[in-house]
């Protein structure tokens, strides 16, 4: 049986390369289909790996609490809030919390000015604990201190993107920038973090939380975010349930009421992103896989033509003792090899296309092809060849040897 497979493979390769152009045109559908699928998978998997690394830098034991208002409630003018009282409650009652900090975003303006340069950035008020919670580290200068917060000092820590946009010196410490009509002294420059999901993490200005509160003016209920990190022995799910119970009780929510806040973890965000990426890959892969179907039909047509062209050859083979399964195996292997060769060419083209696209887009992560995608592409190509090669192979195997020898 091994000898039959070897001879059938050798004969199939000779036939394929003897009609090189026809073989290439026959497998063009397979090549396009596999190349499209591999290009899509390489781009999405490269992005997924990059996002995974970015989210891991946020820390797997960090939580973010923020308000949530359904659209129906917002249309009625109702707005949920997370307040400083909630922060105090969590600080007093929650267990397993290592560090906690409030975040208050500037609501009036996001404009930052330095001399004649102006830019718009994400300005937020926070405390010294923000560095531990967000895993932010200093490149130059120092971070916000507790004394800055207690005395409401006009000091700021900026990201690298802000320094570049304002054309600040390489060492911007002790320079002054204008935020919301107030002058702030730069005390530190953060280490660059790069982009994540299109958001530049270095486009940020941090000021003391109490200073931001004073800049916002009198507000009946301030809406803040709360970020916290957990101790090593704490379980994320247990802490999440504990925080949910505390906040629901503080907001007077009944058993039938939905939460007016959300608690996010880096792992949850990554799982959500993975779900989206997998759905996009599946849908686009399903669409472009139609090319594989078209390619399979092309292979079946050419193999039927090949059977007709080689009718006398089949008759001779049967006359000298070839069995039905020998002829069946020969044409089936030829169809499968034809499809597999198209799959290999499509695999190379798809990876090259994905690499070219990723390298042509600024800040786009490099393309990456997982082994399962390679195996799936080649396996499906081989399956298409076998599926659409059955009919021509069966036709060849069922030919009557006498009629085949008489065929002109």
XYZ file of C-alpha atoms in Angstrom:
408
model
C 0.000 0.000 0.000
C 2.887 2.347 0.782
C 4.316 1.623 -2.661
C 0.986 2.527 -4.252
C 0.865 5.820 -2.316
C 4.477 6.623 -3.230
C 3.940 5.914 -6.947
C 0.645 7.800 -6.962
C 2.306 10.805 -5.336
C 5.203 10.718 -7.798
C 2.830 10.437 -10.753
C 0.662 13.256 -9.411
C 3.652 15.596 -8.991
C 4.868 14.823 -12.523
C 1.410 15.589 -13.899
C 1.091 18.822 -11.886
C 4.489 20.211 -12.919
C 4.032 19.074 -16.517
C 1.100 21.478 -16.744
C 2.497 24.209 -14.507
C 0.440 27.146 -15.737
C -2.790 25.166 -15.741
C -2.060 23.890 -12.234
C -1.389 27.417 -10.984
C -4.587 28.811 -12.486
C -6.511 25.838 -11.080
C -5.292 26.503 -7.555
C -5.695 30.293 -7.788
C -8.941 30.160 -5.806
C -7.233 28.145 -3.075
C -4.261 30.544 -3.073
C -6.494 33.621 -2.737
C -8.666 32.022 -0.058
C -5.784 30.830 2.117
C -3.830 34.074 1.636
C -6.854 36.146 2.696
C -7.525 34.035 5.779
C -3.868 33.997 6.847
C -3.506 37.765 6.315
C -6.564 38.443 8.486
C -5.486 35.992 11.184
C -1.891 37.282 11.254
C -3.072 40.876 11.730
C -5.684 40.111 14.379
C -3.437 37.720 16.303
C -0.564 40.189 16.223
C -2.867 42.879 17.583
C -4.233 40.490 20.219
C -0.727 39.612 21.426
C 0.243 43.281 21.568
C -2.901 44.234 23.491
C -2.322 41.316 25.868
C 1.151 42.623 26.679
C -0.221 46.137 27.112
C -2.963 45.003 29.478
C -0.522 42.894 31.486
C 1.405 46.089 32.217
C -1.715 47.439 33.919
C -1.470 44.719 36.524
C -3.705 41.679 36.912
C -4.664 42.686 40.473
C -5.892 46.211 39.739
C -9.530 47.337 39.724
C -11.229 50.434 38.373
C -14.590 51.643 39.689
C -16.595 54.207 37.741
C -20.191 55.342 37.479
C -22.597 53.867 34.939
C -25.800 55.485 33.694
C -28.041 53.595 31.235
C -29.022 55.585 28.149
C -32.689 55.551 29.165
C -31.802 57.144 32.523
C -29.416 59.658 30.968
C -32.152 60.811 28.570
C -34.259 61.709 31.611
C -31.440 63.764 33.117
C -30.546 61.169 35.748
C -26.816 60.672 36.229
C -25.111 58.113 38.426
C -21.988 59.137 40.332
C -19.146 57.638 42.286
C -18.416 60.112 45.053
C -15.600 60.861 47.528
C -17.875 59.319 50.176
C -17.682 56.020 48.285
C -13.898 56.319 48.314
C -13.864 56.818 52.071
C -16.235 53.874 52.538
C -13.972 51.560 50.552
C -10.885 52.781 52.411
C -12.544 52.012 55.767
C -14.465 48.828 55.013
C -12.909 46.966 52.087
C -10.477 44.120 52.764
C -7.612 43.020 50.559
C -6.893 46.506 49.177
C -3.203 47.388 49.002
C -3.412 50.859 47.424
C -6.325 53.069 46.449
C -6.580 56.439 44.741
C -9.302 58.700 43.374
C -9.189 60.103 39.844
C -10.985 63.318 38.961
C -10.882 64.350 35.308
C -10.827 68.015 34.320
C -14.357 68.929 33.217
C -13.884 72.515 32.113
C -10.935 72.309 29.766
C -8.216 69.912 28.653
C -6.017 72.627 27.185
C -2.368 72.781 28.195
C -0.205 75.754 27.236
C 3.535 76.384 27.349
C 4.803 79.684 25.983
C 3.399 79.868 22.414
C 2.602 76.135 22.214
C -0.860 74.727 23.007
C -2.126 71.158 23.102
C -5.070 69.201 24.464
C -4.423 66.362 26.862
C -6.043 64.165 29.478
C -5.790 66.134 32.717
C -6.630 64.338 35.934
C -6.320 64.882 39.639
C -5.013 62.011 41.735
C -2.847 61.142 44.731
C 0.571 59.638 45.413
C -0.964 56.117 45.302
C -1.676 56.431 41.567
C 1.896 55.435 40.752
C 1.534 52.078 42.527
C -1.972 51.356 41.251
C -1.291 52.138 37.597
C 2.331 50.937 37.651
C 3.547 54.337 36.466
C 7.198 55.169 37.037
C 9.209 58.343 36.847
C 11.756 59.068 34.145
C 12.751 62.461 35.562
C 11.841 64.361 38.704
C 9.397 63.058 41.302
C 5.780 61.961 41.542
C 2.949 63.743 43.351
C 3.449 63.596 47.130
C 0.870 63.520 49.906
C 2.037 67.000 50.995
C 1.201 68.320 47.503
C -2.325 67.052 47.924
C -2.783 68.383 51.464
C -1.605 71.875 50.534
C -3.247 71.945 47.086
C -0.005 72.834 45.356
C -0.029 73.837 41.692
C 2.328 71.085 40.553
C 2.023 68.634 37.662
C 3.516 65.412 36.344
C 3.349 65.024 32.563
C 3.746 62.252 29.990
C 6.212 62.121 27.124
C 3.557 62.935 24.485
C 2.665 66.174 26.273
C 6.340 67.160 26.482
C 6.735 66.582 22.726
C 3.539 68.435 21.769
C 4.511 71.487 23.831
C 8.124 71.427 22.626
C 9.324 71.366 26.233
C 13.020 70.747 26.992
C 14.324 67.181 27.294
C 14.220 67.751 31.050
C 10.987 69.699 31.636
C 11.263 69.685 35.446
C 10.784 73.175 36.955
C 9.140 74.498 33.786
C 5.654 76.049 34.056
C 2.550 75.158 32.044
C -0.924 76.684 32.102
C -3.900 74.465 32.948
C -7.370 75.979 33.046
C -6.060 79.474 33.532
C -3.714 78.438 36.371
C 0.065 78.054 36.196
C 1.506 74.716 37.312
C 5.103 73.804 37.965
C 6.259 70.555 36.339
C 7.813 68.317 38.965
C 8.200 65.081 37.013
C 8.162 63.278 33.653
C 6.652 59.787 33.405
C 8.326 56.867 31.683
C 6.792 56.293 28.223
C 4.148 53.538 28.031
C 3.121 53.725 24.376
C -0.292 53.201 22.787
C -3.025 50.785 23.822
C -6.099 50.293 21.616
C -5.498 53.626 19.911
C -5.113 55.526 23.194
C -1.751 57.146 23.877
C -0.918 56.454 27.515
C 1.734 59.188 27.463
C -0.757 61.945 26.616
C -1.489 62.674 30.268
C -1.125 65.402 32.890
C -1.409 64.524 36.597
C -2.078 67.102 39.303
C -2.876 66.671 43.027
C -6.453 65.521 43.620
C -7.300 68.325 46.069
C -5.928 70.866 43.614
C -8.205 69.528 40.885
C -11.192 69.704 43.250
C -10.459 73.363 43.955
C -10.129 74.080 40.219
C -13.478 72.425 39.466
C -15.245 74.757 41.902
C -18.273 73.946 44.013
C -20.152 70.913 42.759
C -22.965 69.241 44.666
C -21.805 65.744 43.785
C -18.427 65.100 42.223
C -18.196 62.099 39.909
C -14.833 60.403 40.325
C -13.158 57.166 39.341
C -11.538 54.931 41.913
C -8.527 52.794 41.082
C -7.144 50.274 43.509
C -4.669 47.434 43.637
C -5.099 44.287 45.705
C -2.780 42.646 48.158
C -1.038 39.450 47.074
C -3.288 37.134 49.094
C -6.549 38.818 47.974
C -8.836 37.161 45.406
C -10.097 39.469 42.655
C -13.574 37.934 42.522
C -14.022 38.059 46.301
C -12.952 41.697 46.459
C -15.216 42.541 43.513
C -18.227 40.985 45.265
C -17.334 42.823 48.478
C -17.034 46.179 46.696
C -20.293 45.586 44.836
C -22.141 44.935 48.091
C -20.636 48.026 49.751
C -21.480 50.360 46.868
C -24.995 48.994 46.328
C -25.739 49.530 49.997
C -24.230 53.029 49.936
C -26.283 53.969 46.847
C -29.522 52.567 48.365
C -30.071 50.090 45.536
C -32.758 47.479 46.023
C -32.530 43.799 44.989
C -34.315 44.571 41.715
C -32.180 47.617 40.863
C -29.235 47.394 38.471
C -25.796 48.587 39.532
C -25.182 52.282 38.867
C -21.440 51.595 38.716
C -19.067 49.216 36.989
C -15.987 47.467 38.355
C -13.442 46.599 35.676
C -10.282 44.531 35.852
C -7.471 44.304 33.306
C -8.345 40.628 32.772
C -11.988 41.456 32.021
C -10.956 44.076 29.493
C -8.599 41.589 27.858
C -11.304 38.895 27.723
C -13.711 41.362 26.113
C -11.112 42.349 23.552
C -10.281 38.698 22.800
C -13.975 37.973 22.228
C -14.231 40.854 19.757
C -11.048 39.828 17.939
C -12.167 36.187 17.684
C -15.591 37.197 16.341
C -14.028 39.481 13.734
C -11.561 36.757 12.716
C -14.356 34.181 12.455
C -16.661 36.391 10.386
C -13.991 37.651 7.985
C -12.452 34.173 7.759
C -15.859 32.716 6.901
C -16.406 35.293 4.168
C -13.034 34.851 2.474
C -13.311 31.054 2.800
C -15.784 31.209 -0.073
C -12.678 31.483 -2.250
C -11.694 28.021 -1.046
C -15.041 26.680 -2.238
C -14.533 28.315 -5.631
C -11.007 26.906 -5.750
C -12.329 23.436 -4.949
C -14.807 23.616 -7.819
C -11.968 24.669 -10.123
C -9.895 21.679 -9.030
C -12.833 19.323 -9.663
C -13.339 20.721 -13.168
C -9.672 20.409 -14.112
C -9.473 16.899 -12.671
C -12.506 15.881 -14.760
C -10.702 17.273 -17.826
C -7.574 15.382 -16.768
C -9.537 12.128 -16.524
C -10.848 12.665 -20.037
C -7.366 13.446 -21.386
C -5.850 10.375 -19.724
C -8.581 7.890 -20.548
C -6.286 5.697 -22.662
C -3.626 5.844 -19.925
C -6.205 4.618 -17.419
C -7.224 1.814 -19.806
C -3.594 0.708 -20.172
C -3.081 0.744 -16.405
C -6.152 -1.431 -15.878
C -5.150 -3.755 -18.696
C -1.791 -4.488 -17.048
C -3.369 -5.203 -13.652
C -4.141 -1.910 -11.910
C -7.094 -2.269 -9.540
C -9.941 0.176 -9.092
C -8.513 1.480 -5.797
C -5.139 2.119 -7.469
C -6.729 4.476 -10.004
C -8.890 6.043 -7.307
C -5.855 6.717 -5.098
C -3.829 8.168 -7.971
C -6.375 10.835 -8.914
C -7.418 11.533 -5.332
C -3.796 12.127 -4.286
C -3.261 14.360 -7.315
C -6.272 16.515 -6.383
C -5.120 16.715 -2.753
C -1.545 17.660 -3.696
C -2.832 20.291 -6.095
C -4.886 21.843 -3.315
C -2.078 21.572 -0.736
C 0.409 23.288 -3.039
C -2.085 26.098 -3.475
C -2.450 26.240 0.304
C 1.324 26.529 0.780
C 1.579 29.338 -1.753
C -1.396 31.085 -0.120
C 0.203 30.666 3.304
C 3.386 32.439 2.178
C 1.473 35.174 0.365
C -0.891 35.699 3.316
C 1.935 36.118 5.794
C 3.757 38.464 3.426
C 0.587 40.497 2.921
C -0.074 40.693 6.667
C 3.506 41.760 7.343
C 3.357 44.414 4.621
C 0.095 45.853 5.969
C 1.263 45.903 9.603
C 4.577 47.546 8.707
C 2.888 50.196 6.559
C 0.664 51.427 9.424
C 2.330 53.474 12.138
C 2.265 51.958 15.654
C 0.534 48.799 14.353
C 1.839 45.615 16.020
C 3.768 43.123 13.853
C 1.843 40.320 12.167
C 1.876 36.938 13.892
C 0.656 33.544 12.657
C -0.138 30.942 15.336
C 0.554 27.286 14.554
C -3.137 26.432 14.718
C -3.799 28.820 11.828
C -1.096 27.171 9.704
C -2.458 23.709 10.489
C -6.051 24.800 9.851
C -5.198 26.440 6.514
C -3.250 23.444 5.191
C -5.714 20.934 6.650
C -8.682 22.697 5.086
C -6.842 22.966 1.761
C -6.183 19.234 1.786
C -9.802 18.556 2.744
C -11.045 20.694 -0.161
C -8.792 18.761 -2.535
C -10.069 15.394 -1.307
C -13.718 16.531 -1.257
C -13.728 17.909 -4.784
C -11.398 15.197 -6.093
C -13.698 12.319 -5.175
C -15.964 12.704 -8.230
C -13.157 12.815 -10.831
C -11.289 9.978 -9.064
C -14.435 7.832 -8.935
C -15.106 8.516 -12.619
C -11.566 7.445 -13.504
C -11.736 4.321 -11.305
C -15.061 3.228 -12.811
C -13.956 3.454 -16.439
C -14.304 0.237 -18.400
C -10.802 -0.798 -19.527
C -11.955 -1.872 -23.027
C -13.815 1.382 -23.638
C -10.871 3.336 -22.234
C -8.411 1.636 -24.608
C -10.685 2.413 -27.584
C -10.983 6.080 -26.586
C -9.489 8.517 -29.088
